Amino acid sequence: MDMDLIPAPSRVVGGDGARPGFVPGPDTTLAAAPGTEDTGRWLRDALGGAYGLSLAPGEEGPDSIALRVDPELPPEGYRLSVAPEHGVRITGGSAAGVFRGAQTLRQLLGPQAFRRAPLPGVRPSVPAVEIEDAPRFAWRGMMLDVVRHFLPKDDVLRQLDLLAAHKLNVFHFHLSDDQGWRVEIRRHPRLTEVGGWRPRTKYGHRASELWDETPHGGFYTQDDIREIVAYAAARHITVVPEIDIPGHSQAAIAAYPELGNTDVVDTAALTPWDDWGVNPNVLAPTETVLRFYEGVFEEILDLFPASVSPFVHVGGDECPKDQWKASPAAQARIAELGLADEDELQSWFIRHFDRWLTARGRRLIGWDEILEGGLPEGAAVSSWRGYAGGVAAAEAGHDVVMCPEQFVYLDHRQDGGPDEPMPIGYVRTLEDVYRFEPVPPGLSPEAASHILGAQANAWTEVMQNRSRVDYQVFPRLAALAEVAWSALPAPADRDYADFERRMTAHYARLDALGVDYRPPGGPLPRQRRPGVLGRPIEGPPPIV
């Protein structure tokens, strides 16, 4: 019996209605043992809103929801027991485990538990059930690009709630790129004053002839960031801030032209980029640039404390070397450092910040291009171009997050039909994501131990607002959540029909949350974008 839970738990006994369960009411108390206070607050807020329950503090008993920690359980594991003689008990291996168990309780209560105010005549009830559960992977995440299209702070907080509802625990926050700079850096105010705004925006794929002439931008103040980080921490979500170097840096160069290769390009003429794709304007390999970004990262580390953000992402992807090849200053730097070529120059950039971050108790992570030219010990890799980079990194002893474009890039279209809005990339259906396997076959057991987990990536070139992000991300993020949490069989042996059946109940939860997901039957008329050019790629993606 699986109770239509997503992600599927490890072990379920009961839940079939054979014995009475638990009906919380106005006198139900909340017994939150030390270490479970965050979950207690969250439950009062969630169930208080949905059902009007006060859940006053009280003792454990037949009319209570009891929360406690048992370190004998796995850190994010939990045991949930519902019976009329003792009410609801959630025991977690840590505070995070208790919180994951509370998410399961919310699903057991039904779709109404996901609403913000009570509906008349709807009473909460929980079936009598015993659930034991723990995640397969420690890293279960989603990357959100707020650069290509900015999302206001409240939309980011909502995204954290959606991650928590799916037992995801990593929020990769993509904060800088060619098209904008989204985090206030007080010692370099022009990063947001100038770099935070672009004059116009390409509408559709870069081959589209359409433009949105409205200036686009925005940024999060330092207090906004602190609020986002605290909100994530209360939901036991790690935040991985990303500041992209040395490529994807035109917005920063537009704000501070001395950061670019001034001997080969008029950097003073640049603005944040209004188009998509790989940009030629990259950082210059100078001491000035290193000191500048050290200052940036000092403020980033202050905003994202190590307890919530042990990893800092430095990008490192799609860095064209043309300007370095043409720049006398860059060539002199290569010679001065005794490097072989421009790939090693990029590696020099990454190694510098790996040492810098390591000295401050953090770990560097970057896209798989950081393998080119050599990777410093201790650095981790986000494998996006396929499996190959992650396999090479894991075999070399580096930790890896699997997020291959061919499986879990949620900007890719969900269907091959003509109604998909601004169709990008390969068709990646809900079933395709459900059959994604983060540990590729043939990996040695030692290398497999370096696969931290998986994440889905949402690049927002063609996602102009929260509704479009919802459409691209859901329902596929629910499949990724189960892949990352549950101990599933090999991809071909997975029971997709059962997952699809459970999704019927899950769509009702998403409806209650107001998620503008892609319906199983295809986009609604308002979700379509007829006549806006995308870049669909036909056929199955290569497994590389």
Coordinates of C-alpha atoms in Angstrom, one line a residue:
M1 CA 0.0 0.0 0.0
D2 CA 1.6 3.3 -1.1
M3 CA -1.1 5.8 -0.1
D4 CA -0.4 7.7 -3.4
L5 CA 2.6 9.2 -1.8
I6 CA 5.3 10.9 -3.9
P7 CA 8.1 10.2 -3.5
A8 CA 7.3 6.6 -2.8
P9 CA 8.4 5.6 0.8
S10 CA 10.6 2.6 1.6
R11 CA 8.1 0.7 3.7
V12 CA 4.4 1.1 4.3
V13 CA 2.2 -1.1 6.6
G14 CA -1.5 -0.5 6.8
G15 CA -3.2 2.6 5.4
D16 CA -5.9 0.4 3.8
G17 CA -8.7 1.5 6.2
A18 CA -8.7 -1.8 8.0
R19 CA -8.4 0.0 11.3
P20 CA -9.4 3.5 12.4
G21 CA -6.8 6.2 12.0
F22 CA -6.6 9.7 13.5
V23 CA -8.9 12.7 13.2
P24 CA -7.1 15.9 14.4
G25 CA -9.5 18.5 15.8
P26 CA -9.6 21.7 17.8
D27 CA -8.1 20.0 20.9
T28 CA -5.3 18.2 19.1
T29 CA -1.9 19.2 20.6
L30 CA 1.6 19.3 19.2
A31 CA 4.3 17.7 21.3
A32 CA 7.6 18.9 19.8
A33 CA 10.6 17.4 21.5
P34 CA 13.9 19.4 21.5
G35 CA 15.4 19.6 18.0
T36 CA 12.0 19.6 16.2
E37 CA 11.0 23.2 16.7
D38 CA 11.3 24.1 13.0
T39 CA 8.9 21.3 12.0
G40 CA 6.5 22.2 14.8
R41 CA 6.3 25.8 13.6
W42 CA 5.9 24.6 10.0
L43 CA 3.1 22.2 11.0
R44 CA 1.2 24.9 12.9
D45 CA 1.4 27.2 10.0
A46 CA 0.5 24.6 7.3
L47 CA -2.3 22.8 9.2
G48 CA -3.4 25.9 11.0
G49 CA -4.0 27.5 7.6
A50 CA -5.5 24.5 5.9
Y51 CA -7.8 23.3 8.6
G52 CA -7.9 26.1 11.2
L53 CA -6.2 23.9 13.8
S54 CA -4.3 25.6 16.6
L55 CA -2.1 22.6 17.5
A56 CA -1.3 24.1 21.0
P57 CA 1.8 22.8 22.8
G58 CA 1.0 19.7 24.8
E59 CA 2.0 16.2 25.9
E60 CA 2.2 13.2 23.7
G61 CA -1.1 11.2 23.7
P62 CA -4.0 9.9 21.7
D63 CA -5.0 13.4 20.5
S64 CA -1.5 14.7 19.7
I65 CA 1.0 15.0 16.9
A66 CA 4.3 14.1 18.5
L67 CA 7.7 15.0 17.0
R68 CA 11.0 13.6 18.2
V69 CA 14.6 12.8 17.1
D70 CA 16.1 9.3 17.3
P71 CA 19.8 9.4 16.1
E72 CA 19.6 5.7 15.5
L73 CA 17.6 6.4 12.3
P74 CA 19.4 7.6 9.1
P75 CA 19.9 11.4 9.2
E76 CA 17.0 12.3 6.8
G77 CA 15.1 9.1 7.6
Y78 CA 11.9 9.0 9.6
R79 CA 9.3 6.7 11.1
L80 CA 5.7 7.8 11.0
S81 CA 3.1 6.0 13.0
V82 CA -0.6 6.7 13.1
A83 CA -2.9 4.9 15.5
P84 CA -6.0 5.9 17.6
E85 CA -4.2 4.9 20.8
H86 CA -1.3 7.3 20.3
G87 CA -2.3 9.8 17.6
V88 CA 0.5 10.7 15.1
R89 CA 4.2 10.1 15.9
I90 CA 6.9 11.3 13.7
T91 CA 10.5 10.2 14.6
G92 CA 13.4 11.4 12.5
G93 CA 17.0 10.6 12.5
S94 CA 17.6 14.3 12.7
A95 CA 15.6 17.5 12.7
A96 CA 15.6 17.2 8.8
G97 CA 14.2 13.7 9.1
V98 CA 11.4 14.9 11.3
F99 CA 10.6 17.6 8.7
R100 CA 10.6 15.0 5.8
G101 CA 8.1 12.9 7.9
A102 CA 5.9 16.0 8.3
Q103 CA 5.7 16.3 4.5
T104 CA 4.5 12.7 4.3
L105 CA 1.8 13.5 7.0
R106 CA 0.7 16.4 4.9
Q107 CA 0.2 14.2 1.9
L108 CA -1.7 11.6 4.0
L109 CA -4.1 14.4 5.0
G110 CA -5.2 14.9 1.4
P111 CA -5.1 17.8 -1.0
Q112 CA -6.9 20.1 1.4
A113 CA -3.8 20.1 3.6
F114 CA -2.0 22.1 0.8
R115 CA -4.5 25.0 0.9
R116 CA -4.0 28.2 2.9
A117 CA -7.5 28.4 4.4
P118 CA -10.2 25.9 5.4
L119 CA -12.9 24.8 3.1
P120 CA -16.4 24.3 4.7
G121 CA -17.2 20.8 5.6
V122 CA -13.7 19.4 4.9
R123 CA -12.4 17.6 8.0
P124 CA -8.8 16.4 8.3
S125 CA -8.1 12.6 8.9
V126 CA -5.1 10.4 8.6
P127 CA -5.3 6.6 8.0
A128 CA -3.8 4.2 10.5
V129 CA -0.4 3.5 9.0
E130 CA 3.3 2.7 9.8
I131 CA 5.8 4.2 7.4
E132 CA 9.6 3.8 7.5
D133 CA 11.5 5.9 5.0
A134 CA 14.9 7.3 4.1
P135 CA 16.4 8.9 1.0
R136 CA 18.6 7.1 -1.5
F137 CA 20.7 10.2 -2.2
A138 CA 21.9 13.0 0.1
W139 CA 21.7 15.6 -2.8
R140 CA 18.2 16.0 -4.2
G141 CA 18.0 19.4 -5.9
M142 CA 16.8 21.9 -8.4
M143 CA 18.7 24.7 -10.0
L144 CA 16.7 27.9 -10.7
D145 CA 18.0 30.5 -13.1
V146 CA 16.8 33.9 -12.0
V147 CA 19.1 35.8 -14.3
R148 CA 17.6 35.2 -17.8
H149 CA 14.2 36.1 -16.2
F150 CA 14.1 37.6 -12.7
L151 CA 11.7 36.1 -10.2
P152 CA 10.7 38.3 -7.2
K153 CA 11.6 37.2 -3.8
D154 CA 8.2 35.8 -2.9
D155 CA 8.3 33.5 -5.9
V156 CA 11.7 32.2 -4.7
L157 CA 10.2 31.5 -1.2
R158 CA 7.3 29.7 -2.9
Q159 CA 9.8 27.6 -4.9
L160 CA 11.5 26.6 -1.6
D161 CA 8.1 25.5 -0.3
L162 CA 7.6 23.4 -3.5
L163 CA 11.0 21.8 -3.1
A164 CA 10.2 21.0 0.5
A165 CA 6.8 19.4 -0.4
H166 CA 8.7 17.0 -2.6
K167 CA 11.4 16.2 0.0
L168 CA 14.1 17.9 -2.2
N169 CA 16.9 19.4 -0.1
V170 CA 19.1 21.5 -2.4
F171 CA 18.3 24.8 -4.0
H172 CA 21.0 25.8 -6.6
F173 CA 20.5 29.6 -7.0
H174 CA 21.9 30.8 -10.3
L175 CA 22.6 34.5 -9.5
S176 CA 24.8 35.9 -12.2
D177 CA 25.2 35.6 -16.0
D178 CA 25.6 37.6 -19.2
Q179 CA 22.0 38.9 -19.0
G180 CA 22.0 40.2 -15.4
W181 CA 23.4 40.3 -11.9
R182 CA 20.9 39.4 -9.2
V183 CA 22.5 39.8 -5.8
E184 CA 23.4 43.1 -4.0
I185 CA 27.2 43.4 -3.5
R186 CA 27.7 46.5 -1.4
R187 CA 31.4 47.1 -2.2
H188 CA 30.6 46.9 -6.0
P189 CA 27.2 48.7 -6.3
R190 CA 27.3 49.0 -10.0
L191 CA 26.9 45.2 -10.3
T192 CA 23.2 45.6 -9.6
E193 CA 22.8 49.3 -10.6
V194 CA 24.1 48.7 -14.1
G195 CA 24.4 44.9 -14.3
G196 CA 21.0 44.2 -12.9
W197 CA 19.1 45.6 -15.9
R198 CA 19.1 44.9 -19.6
P199 CA 17.6 47.3 -22.2
R200 CA 15.4 44.7 -23.9
T201 CA 15.0 40.9 -24.2
K202 CA 14.9 38.4 -27.0
Y203 CA 11.4 36.8 -27.1
G204 CA 11.8 33.1 -27.8
H205 CA 14.9 31.3 -29.0
R206 CA 17.9 33.4 -30.2
A207 CA 16.9 32.7 -33.8
S208 CA 13.5 34.4 -33.1
E209 CA 13.0 37.8 -34.7
L210 CA 10.8 38.9 -31.8
W211 CA 11.9 41.2 -29.0
D212 CA 10.3 42.4 -25.8
E213 CA 11.4 46.1 -25.7
T214 CA 10.6 46.4 -21.9
P215 CA 13.8 46.9 -19.9
H216 CA 14.1 43.8 -17.7
G217 CA 15.9 43.2 -14.4
G218 CA 15.8 43.2 -10.7
F219 CA 17.9 41.9 -7.9
Y220 CA 17.8 40.6 -4.3
T221 CA 19.0 43.0 -1.6
Q222 CA 21.2 41.5 1.0
D223 CA 18.3 41.3 3.4
D224 CA 16.3 39.5 0.8
I225 CA 19.0 36.9 0.5
R226 CA 19.2 36.5 4.3
E227 CA 15.5 35.9 4.4
I228 CA 15.6 33.4 1.5
V229 CA 18.5 31.5 3.2
A230 CA 16.7 31.5 6.6
Y231 CA 13.5 30.3 4.9
A232 CA 15.4 27.5 3.3
A233 CA 17.2 26.5 6.5
A234 CA 13.9 26.2 8.3
R235 CA 12.9 23.7 5.6
H236 CA 16.2 21.9 5.9
I237 CA 17.2 22.9 2.4
T238 CA 20.8 23.7 1.4
V239 CA 21.3 26.7 -0.8
V240 CA 24.1 26.6 -3.4
P241 CA 24.8 30.2 -4.6
E242 CA 26.3 30.4 -8.1
I243 CA 28.4 33.3 -9.3
D244 CA 29.7 32.4 -12.8
I245 CA 33.4 32.8 -13.7
P246 CA 35.2 33.3 -15.9
G247 CA 32.6 33.0 -18.7
H248 CA 28.9 34.1 -18.6
S249 CA 30.1 37.4 -17.2
Q250 CA 29.0 40.2 -19.5
A251 CA 26.7 41.8 -17.0
A252 CA 29.6 42.2 -14.6
I253 CA 31.8 43.5 -17.3
A254 CA 29.1 46.0 -18.4
A255 CA 29.1 47.3 -14.8
Y256 CA 32.9 47.3 -14.4
P257 CA 34.5 47.4 -17.9
E258 CA 38.0 46.8 -16.4
L259 CA 37.0 43.2 -15.7
G260 CA 37.0 42.4 -19.4
N261 CA 39.7 41.9 -22.0
T262 CA 40.1 45.6 -22.7
D263 CA 43.0 45.1 -25.1
V264 CA 40.8 43.3 -27.6
V265 CA 37.3 44.6 -27.1
D266 CA 35.7 47.9 -26.1
T267 CA 34.2 46.7 -22.9
A268 CA 32.9 50.2 -22.0
A269 CA 30.4 49.8 -24.8
L270 CA 28.8 46.7 -23.3
T271 CA 25.4 46.4 -21.6
P272 CA 23.9 43.3 -20.0
W273 CA 23.2 41.0 -22.9
D274 CA 19.7 41.0 -24.4
D275 CA 20.2 37.7 -26.2
W276 CA 20.7 34.0 -25.4
G277 CA 23.5 31.6 -26.1
V278 CA 27.2 31.5 -25.4
N279 CA 28.7 34.9 -25.1
P280 CA 32.3 35.8 -26.1
N281 CA 32.9 38.4 -23.4
V282 CA 34.8 36.7 -20.6
L283 CA 36.8 37.9 -17.6
A284 CA 40.4 39.0 -18.1
P285 CA 43.0 36.8 -16.2
T286 CA 44.3 39.7 -14.1
E287 CA 45.0 40.3 -10.4
T288 CA 42.4 43.1 -10.6
V289 CA 39.8 40.5 -11.5
L290 CA 40.8 38.1 -8.8
R291 CA 40.7 40.8 -6.1
F292 CA 37.3 42.0 -7.4
Y293 CA 35.7 38.5 -7.2
E294 CA 37.4 37.8 -3.9
G295 CA 35.4 40.8 -2.6
V296 CA 32.3 39.5 -4.2
F297 CA 32.7 36.0 -2.7
E298 CA 33.5 37.6 0.8
E299 CA 30.0 39.1 0.7
I300 CA 28.5 35.9 -0.7
L301 CA 30.0 33.8 2.2
D302 CA 28.5 36.3 4.7
L303 CA 25.1 36.1 3.1
F304 CA 25.1 32.3 2.7
P305 CA 26.6 30.9 6.0
A306 CA 28.4 27.5 5.9
S307 CA 25.7 25.8 7.9
V308 CA 23.2 26.3 5.0
S309 CA 25.6 26.7 2.1
P310 CA 28.7 24.4 2.4
F311 CA 29.1 24.5 -1.4
V312 CA 29.7 27.6 -3.5
H313 CA 29.1 27.2 -7.3
V314 CA 31.5 29.1 -9.6
G315 CA 30.0 28.2 -12.9
G316 CA 33.0 27.6 -15.1
D317 CA 31.0 26.5 -18.1
E318 CA 30.9 27.7 -21.7
C319 CA 33.9 30.0 -21.5
P320 CA 35.0 30.8 -25.1
K321 CA 38.8 31.3 -25.3
D322 CA 38.8 33.5 -28.4
Q323 CA 39.5 36.8 -26.5
W324 CA 42.2 35.2 -24.4
K325 CA 43.9 33.9 -27.6
A326 CA 43.7 37.4 -29.1
S327 CA 44.7 39.3 -26.0
P328 CA 48.4 40.1 -25.5
A329 CA 47.8 40.5 -21.8
A330 CA 46.2 37.1 -21.5
Q331 CA 49.0 35.5 -23.5
A332 CA 51.6 37.1 -21.3
R333 CA 49.7 35.8 -18.3
I334 CA 49.8 32.2 -19.7
A335 CA 53.6 32.6 -20.3
E336 CA 54.1 34.1 -16.8
L337 CA 52.3 31.3 -15.1
G338 CA 53.9 28.6 -17.2
L339 CA 50.6 27.3 -18.5
A340 CA 50.2 25.2 -21.6
D341 CA 47.2 26.9 -23.1
E342 CA 43.9 28.7 -22.5
D343 CA 42.3 25.6 -21.0
E344 CA 44.9 25.7 -18.3
L345 CA 44.3 29.4 -17.9
Q346 CA 40.6 28.7 -17.1
S347 CA 41.8 26.0 -14.7
W348 CA 44.1 28.6 -13.0
F349 CA 41.0 30.7 -12.4
I350 CA 39.1 27.8 -10.9
R351 CA 42.1 26.6 -8.8
H352 CA 42.6 30.1 -7.4
F353 CA 39.0 30.2 -6.0
D354 CA 39.1 26.6 -4.9
R355 CA 42.0 27.5 -2.7
W356 CA 40.3 30.7 -1.6
L357 CA 37.0 29.0 -0.7
T358 CA 38.7 26.0 0.9
A359 CA 40.7 28.3 3.2
R360 CA 37.3 29.7 4.4
G361 CA 35.7 26.3 5.1
R362 CA 33.7 26.0 1.9
R363 CA 33.7 23.6 -1.1
L364 CA 33.9 24.7 -4.7
I365 CA 31.5 23.1 -7.2
G366 CA 31.3 23.9 -10.9
W367 CA 29.9 22.7 -14.2
D368 CA 31.8 19.8 -15.8
E369 CA 33.9 22.1 -18.0
I370 CA 36.0 22.8 -14.9
L371 CA 37.6 19.4 -15.6
E372 CA 39.3 20.8 -18.6
G373 CA 42.9 21.8 -17.8
G374 CA 42.8 19.9 -14.5
L375 CA 40.6 20.0 -11.4
P376 CA 41.8 20.8 -7.8
E377 CA 41.4 18.1 -5.2
G378 CA 38.2 18.6 -3.2
A379 CA 36.3 20.4 -5.9
A380 CA 32.9 18.9 -6.9
V381 CA 31.3 18.7 -10.4
S382 CA 27.8 19.3 -11.7
S383 CA 27.7 17.0 -14.7
W384 CA 25.4 18.7 -17.2
R385 CA 26.7 17.9 -20.7
G386 CA 25.9 14.2 -20.1
Y387 CA 27.2 11.4 -17.9
A388 CA 30.8 11.5 -19.2
G389 CA 32.0 14.5 -17.2
G390 CA 30.5 13.1 -14.0
V391 CA 32.0 9.6 -14.7
A392 CA 35.4 11.1 -15.3
A393 CA 35.2 13.2 -12.1
A394 CA 33.9 10.3 -9.9
E395 CA 36.6 7.9 -11.2
A396 CA 39.1 10.6 -10.3
G397 CA 37.8 10.8 -6.8
H398 CA 35.7 14.0 -7.1
D399 CA 32.1 14.2 -5.8
V400 CA 29.5 14.6 -8.5
V401 CA 25.9 15.9 -8.9
M402 CA 24.3 14.3 -11.9
C403 CA 22.2 16.7 -13.9
P404 CA 22.6 15.7 -17.5
E405 CA 20.9 18.0 -20.0
Q406 CA 19.5 15.0 -21.9
F407 CA 17.4 13.9 -19.0
V408 CA 16.8 16.6 -16.4
Y409 CA 17.0 20.0 -18.1
L410 CA 13.4 21.2 -17.5
D411 CA 13.6 24.0 -20.1
H412 CA 13.5 21.2 -22.7
R413 CA 10.0 20.6 -24.1
Q414 CA 7.7 18.0 -22.6
D415 CA 6.0 16.8 -25.8
G416 CA 6.6 16.8 -29.5
G417 CA 3.2 18.4 -30.3
P418 CA 2.8 21.8 -32.0
D419 CA 1.3 23.4 -28.9
E420 CA 4.3 23.3 -26.6
P421 CA 5.2 26.9 -25.7
M422 CA 8.5 28.0 -27.2
P423 CA 9.8 24.4 -27.6
I424 CA 13.4 24.0 -26.7
G425 CA 15.6 20.9 -27.0
Y426 CA 14.7 17.3 -26.8
V427 CA 11.3 15.9 -25.8
R428 CA 11.7 15.0 -22.1
T429 CA 8.4 13.5 -20.9
L430 CA 7.4 12.8 -17.4
E431 CA 8.2 9.2 -18.0
D432 CA 11.6 10.1 -19.4
V433 CA 12.5 11.9 -16.2
Y434 CA 11.1 9.0 -14.1
R435 CA 13.5 6.6 -15.9
F436 CA 16.5 8.8 -15.3
E437 CA 19.2 7.0 -13.3
P438 CA 21.8 9.2 -11.5
V439 CA 24.4 6.3 -11.2
P440 CA 25.3 5.2 -14.8
P441 CA 26.0 1.5 -15.3
G442 CA 29.6 0.4 -15.3
L443 CA 30.7 2.8 -12.7
S444 CA 33.0 1.2 -10.1
P445 CA 31.6 0.9 -6.6
E446 CA 34.2 3.4 -5.3
A447 CA 33.4 5.9 -8.0
A448 CA 29.6 5.4 -7.5
S449 CA 30.1 6.4 -3.9
H450 CA 31.1 9.9 -5.2
I451 CA 27.7 10.4 -6.8
L452 CA 26.2 12.8 -4.3
G453 CA 22.8 12.7 -6.0
A454 CA 20.9 14.5 -8.7
Q455 CA 19.2 17.7 -9.5
A456 CA 17.0 19.1 -12.2
N457 CA 18.0 22.4 -13.9
A458 CA 15.5 25.1 -15.0
W459 CA 17.1 27.7 -17.3
T460 CA 14.7 30.6 -17.9
E461 CA 15.5 32.0 -21.3
V462 CA 11.9 31.2 -22.4
M463 CA 10.3 31.3 -18.9
Q464 CA 9.3 34.9 -18.5
N465 CA 7.5 34.6 -15.2
R466 CA 6.5 32.2 -12.4
S467 CA 3.6 30.7 -14.4
R468 CA 6.0 29.6 -17.2
V469 CA 8.5 28.2 -14.6
D470 CA 5.6 26.2 -13.1
Y471 CA 4.7 24.8 -16.5
Q472 CA 8.2 23.7 -17.4
V473 CA 9.1 22.4 -13.9
F474 CA 5.9 20.5 -13.0
P475 CA 4.9 17.8 -13.0
R476 CA 8.5 16.6 -14.0
L477 CA 10.1 17.7 -10.8
A478 CA 7.8 15.2 -9.0
A479 CA 9.4 12.4 -11.0
L480 CA 12.9 13.7 -10.3
A481 CA 12.1 13.9 -6.6
E482 CA 11.1 10.2 -6.6
V483 CA 14.2 9.2 -8.6
A484 CA 16.4 11.0 -6.0
W485 CA 14.6 9.8 -2.9
S486 CA 13.3 6.3 -3.5
A487 CA 15.2 3.1 -4.0
L488 CA 13.9 2.4 -7.5
P489 CA 14.7 -0.6 -9.8
A490 CA 16.7 -0.2 -13.0
P491 CA 15.1 2.4 -15.4
A492 CA 13.5 -0.2 -17.7
D493 CA 12.0 -2.0 -14.7
R494 CA 10.4 1.0 -13.0
D495 CA 6.6 0.9 -12.6
Y496 CA 5.8 4.1 -14.4
A497 CA 2.1 3.1 -14.6
D498 CA 1.9 3.1 -10.8
F499 CA 3.8 6.4 -10.6
E500 CA 1.3 7.9 -13.2
R501 CA -1.6 6.6 -11.0
R502 CA -0.2 8.2 -7.9
M503 CA 0.3 11.4 -9.9
T504 CA -3.5 11.7 -10.2
A505 CA -3.6 12.4 -6.4
H506 CA -0.6 14.5 -6.7
Y507 CA -2.1 16.8 -9.4
A508 CA -4.8 17.6 -6.8
R509 CA -2.1 18.6 -4.3
L510 CA -0.5 20.8 -7.0
D511 CA -3.9 22.4 -7.8
A512 CA -4.3 23.2 -4.1
L513 CA -0.9 24.8 -4.1
G514 CA -1.8 26.9 -7.2
V515 CA 1.0 25.4 -9.3
D516 CA 0.4 26.1 -13.0
Y517 CA 1.8 22.7 -14.2
R518 CA 1.5 21.2 -17.6
P519 CA -1.7 19.1 -17.7
P520 CA -1.3 15.5 -18.7
G521 CA -3.5 16.2 -21.8
G522 CA -1.3 19.0 -23.0
P523 CA -1.1 22.8 -22.5
L524 CA -4.2 24.8 -21.8
P525 CA -4.9 27.5 -24.4
R526 CA -3.4 30.3 -22.1
Q527 CA -0.2 28.2 -21.7
R528 CA 0.5 28.1 -25.4
R529 CA 2.7 30.7 -27.2
P530 CA 1.8 30.3 -30.8
G531 CA 4.2 31.7 -33.4
V532 CA 7.1 32.2 -31.0
L533 CA 10.2 30.4 -32.3
G534 CA 11.9 27.8 -30.2
R535 CA 14.7 25.3 -31.0
P536 CA 13.2 21.8 -30.9
I537 CA 15.7 19.0 -31.5
E538 CA 14.2 15.9 -33.0
G539 CA 14.9 12.3 -32.0
P540 CA 16.1 10.7 -28.8
P541 CA 18.9 12.5 -27.0
P542 CA 22.4 10.9 -27.2
I543 CA 23.5 9.2 -24.0
V544 CA 26.9 10.7 -23.6

